[in-house]
XYZ file of C-alpha atoms in Angstrom:
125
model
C -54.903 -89.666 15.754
C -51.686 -91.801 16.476
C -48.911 -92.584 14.460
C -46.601 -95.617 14.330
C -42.734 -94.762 14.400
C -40.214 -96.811 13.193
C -36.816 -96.372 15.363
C -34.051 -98.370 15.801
C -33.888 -100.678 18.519
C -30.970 -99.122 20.468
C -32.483 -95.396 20.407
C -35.722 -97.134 21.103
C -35.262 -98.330 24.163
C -32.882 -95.023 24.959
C -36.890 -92.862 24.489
C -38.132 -95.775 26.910
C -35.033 -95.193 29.261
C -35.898 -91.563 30.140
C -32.215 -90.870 28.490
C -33.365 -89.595 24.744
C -35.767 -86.893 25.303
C -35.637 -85.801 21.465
C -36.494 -87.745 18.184
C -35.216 -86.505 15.312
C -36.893 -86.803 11.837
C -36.294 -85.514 8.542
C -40.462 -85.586 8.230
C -43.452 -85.030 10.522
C -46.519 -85.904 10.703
C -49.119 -83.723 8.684
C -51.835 -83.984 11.640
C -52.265 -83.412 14.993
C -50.901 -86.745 16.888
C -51.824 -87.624 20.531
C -49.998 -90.471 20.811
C -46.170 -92.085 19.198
C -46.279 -95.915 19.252
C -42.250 -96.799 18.865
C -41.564 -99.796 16.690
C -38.528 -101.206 17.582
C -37.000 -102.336 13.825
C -35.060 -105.315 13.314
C -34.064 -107.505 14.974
C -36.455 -106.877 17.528
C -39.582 -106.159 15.408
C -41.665 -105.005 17.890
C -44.159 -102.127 19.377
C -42.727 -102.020 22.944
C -44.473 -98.653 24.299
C -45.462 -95.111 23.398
C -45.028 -90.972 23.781
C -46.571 -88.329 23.529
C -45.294 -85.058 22.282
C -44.920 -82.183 23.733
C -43.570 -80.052 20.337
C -42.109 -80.962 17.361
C -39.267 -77.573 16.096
C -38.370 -77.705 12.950
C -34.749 -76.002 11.994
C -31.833 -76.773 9.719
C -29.896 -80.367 10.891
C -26.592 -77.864 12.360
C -29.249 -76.009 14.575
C -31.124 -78.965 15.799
C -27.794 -80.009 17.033
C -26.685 -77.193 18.468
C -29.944 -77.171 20.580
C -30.663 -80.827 21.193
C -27.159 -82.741 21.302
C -26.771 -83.119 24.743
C -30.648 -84.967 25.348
C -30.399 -87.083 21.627
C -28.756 -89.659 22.452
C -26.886 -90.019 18.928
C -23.584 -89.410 18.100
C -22.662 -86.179 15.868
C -21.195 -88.142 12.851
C -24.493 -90.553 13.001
C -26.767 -87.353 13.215
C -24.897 -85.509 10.329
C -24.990 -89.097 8.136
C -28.629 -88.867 8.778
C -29.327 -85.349 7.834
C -27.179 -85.631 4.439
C -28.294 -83.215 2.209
C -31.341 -81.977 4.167
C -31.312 -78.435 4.514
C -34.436 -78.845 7.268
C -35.066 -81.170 9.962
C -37.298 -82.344 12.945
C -37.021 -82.739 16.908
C -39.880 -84.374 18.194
C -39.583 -83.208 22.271
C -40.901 -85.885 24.168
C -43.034 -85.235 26.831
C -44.147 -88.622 28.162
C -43.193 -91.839 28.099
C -44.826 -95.492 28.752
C -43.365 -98.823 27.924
C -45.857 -101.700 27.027
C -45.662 -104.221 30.184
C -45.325 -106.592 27.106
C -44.099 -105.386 23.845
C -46.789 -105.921 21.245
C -46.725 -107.955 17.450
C -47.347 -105.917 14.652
C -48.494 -108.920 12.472
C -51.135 -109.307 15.387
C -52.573 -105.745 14.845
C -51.957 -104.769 11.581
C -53.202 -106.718 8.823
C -50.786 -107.298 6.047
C -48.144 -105.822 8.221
C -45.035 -103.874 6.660
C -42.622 -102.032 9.163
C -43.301 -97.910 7.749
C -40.053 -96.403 6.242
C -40.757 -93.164 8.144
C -44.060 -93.289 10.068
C -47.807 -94.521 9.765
C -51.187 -93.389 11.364
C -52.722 -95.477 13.030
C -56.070 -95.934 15.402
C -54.713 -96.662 19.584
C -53.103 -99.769 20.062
């Protein structure tokens, strides 16, 4: 099973870069996942690669950034804004990483297409 992730372009691209080796999500998935296609949201609208995982820790949003700042790629005041109110988080810890050669169309793949608020499963793209 695969899922379809929904990230902004800018940390996006940082997963693709090699320089954010963490995701963080206030849900996970519910099954096992072999692969994470990355949506790139608006503007650019786009699946432009995929990773796999290689374990997903679970902890309250000040532990997460104790342990994770320094490979998220997100500044503390955007992290905290983002865990408002959540007294549990996610890291995703990415193991591998592959960027499309040419970033995909959802409305191509998907039918009826909507861009998931969180996540989707989905078959291998």
């Amino acid at each position: 099973m695969n899922v379809l992730l929904s990230i902004k372009p800018k940390y996006a691209n940082a997963i693709l870069a090699g320089e954010k080796l963490v995701e963080f999500r206030k849900l996970v998935f519910k099954r096992e996942i072999e692969r994470v296609y990355i949506y790139s949201s608006s503007p650019e609208q786009r699946i432009i690669g995929y990773f796999t995982i290689e374990d997903i820790i679970s902890d309250t949003p000040v532990e997460l950034w104790k342990q994770f700042s320094k490979v998220g790629s997100i500044a503390k005041e955007d992290f905290f804004e983002y865990f408002a109110n959540k007294e549990v988080g996610y890291s995703i810890k990415i193991k591998s990483v592959n960027r499309f050669r040419k970033s995909k169309n959802p409305k191509e793949i998907f039918k009826n297409f909507v861009p998931p608020q969180s996540y989707m499963y989905c078959d291998e793209i």
